[in-house]
Amino acid sequence: VLADEQFDAGQHRVIWDASSVSSGVYFYRLTSESGVNTRKMMLLK
């Protein structure tokens, strides 16, 4: 879990320290009043 809190409307940034995980495909989920959005990201080291 990178951030488990409510944010006010607007742009936000969450920093992920990926130094202890391997390269690969990771998924992240954004949840709001209008729905849930799951996306993938690729980490290359």
PDB file of C-alpha atoms in Angstrom:
ATOM      1  CA  VAL A   1       0.000   0.000   0.000  1.00  0.00           C
ATOM      2  CA  LEU A   2       1.525   3.291  -1.104  1.00  0.00           C
ATOM      3  CA  ALA A   3      -1.158   5.654   0.175  1.00  0.00           C
ATOM      4  CA  ASP A   4      -4.273   4.666   2.099  1.00  0.00           C
ATOM      5  CA  GLU A   5      -5.932   7.979   2.814  1.00  0.00           C
ATOM      6  CA  GLN A   6      -8.392  10.446   1.343  1.00  0.00           C
ATOM      7  CA  PHE A   7      -7.059  13.357  -0.697  1.00  0.00           C
ATOM      8  CA  ASP A   8      -8.737  16.635  -1.565  1.00  0.00           C
ATOM      9  CA  ALA A   9      -9.620  17.201  -5.212  1.00  0.00           C
ATOM     10  CA  GLY A  10      -6.654  18.101  -7.419  1.00  0.00           C
ATOM     11  CA  GLN A  11      -3.331  16.684  -8.504  1.00  0.00           C
ATOM     12  CA  HIS A  12      -1.315  14.551  -6.129  1.00  0.00           C
ATOM     13  CA  ARG A  13       1.984  12.694  -6.251  1.00  0.00           C
ATOM     14  CA  VAL A  14       2.934   9.555  -4.357  1.00  0.00           C
ATOM     15  CA  ILE A  15       6.628   8.635  -4.306  1.00  0.00           C
ATOM     16  CA  TRP A  16       7.364   4.905  -4.490  1.00  0.00           C
ATOM     17  CA  ASP A  17      10.770   3.784  -3.240  1.00  0.00           C
ATOM     18  CA  ALA A  18      11.203   0.745  -5.484  1.00  0.00           C
ATOM     19  CA  SER A  19      14.796   0.052  -4.451  1.00  0.00           C
ATOM     20  CA  SER A  20      13.833  -3.184  -2.692  1.00  0.00           C
ATOM     21  CA  VAL A  21      11.662  -4.710  -5.443  1.00  0.00           C
ATOM     22  CA  SER A  22      12.541  -6.357  -8.743  1.00  0.00           C
ATOM     23  CA  SER A  23      11.940  -5.069 -12.246  1.00  0.00           C
ATOM     24  CA  GLY A  24       8.550  -6.098 -13.536  1.00  0.00           C
ATOM     25  CA  VAL A  25       4.958  -5.106 -14.081  1.00  0.00           C
ATOM     26  CA  TYR A  26       3.091  -3.720 -11.080  1.00  0.00           C
ATOM     27  CA  PHE A  27      -0.541  -2.714 -10.722  1.00  0.00           C
ATOM     28  CA  TYR A  28      -1.977   0.288  -8.928  1.00  0.00           C
ATOM     29  CA  ARG A  29      -5.578   1.069  -8.071  1.00  0.00           C
ATOM     30  CA  LEU A  30      -7.179   4.495  -7.743  1.00  0.00           C
ATOM     31  CA  THR A  31     -10.527   4.637  -5.964  1.00  0.00           C
ATOM     32  CA  SER A  32     -12.843   7.652  -6.041  1.00  0.00           C
ATOM     33  CA  GLU A  33     -16.530   8.431  -5.688  1.00  0.00           C
ATOM     34  CA  SER A  34     -16.923   7.910  -9.437  1.00  0.00           C
ATOM     35  CA  GLY A  35     -15.396   4.421  -9.466  1.00  0.00           C
ATOM     36  CA  VAL A  36     -12.279   2.304  -9.285  1.00  0.00           C
ATOM     37  CA  ASN A  37      -9.462   2.463 -11.826  1.00  0.00           C
ATOM     38  CA  THR A  38      -6.756  -0.229 -11.962  1.00  0.00           C
ATOM     39  CA  ARG A  39      -3.714   0.397 -14.155  1.00  0.00           C
ATOM     40  CA  LYS A  40      -0.356  -1.210 -14.656  1.00  0.00           C
ATOM     41  CA  MET A  41       3.109   0.277 -14.612  1.00  0.00           C
ATOM     42  CA  MET A  42       6.438  -1.179 -15.621  1.00  0.00           C
ATOM     43  CA  LEU A  43       9.528  -0.866 -13.445  1.00  0.00           C
ATOM     44  CA  LEU A  44      12.854  -1.193 -15.242  1.00  0.00           C
ATOM     45  CA  LYS A  45      16.129  -1.182 -13.334  1.00  0.00           C
TER      46      LYS A  45
END
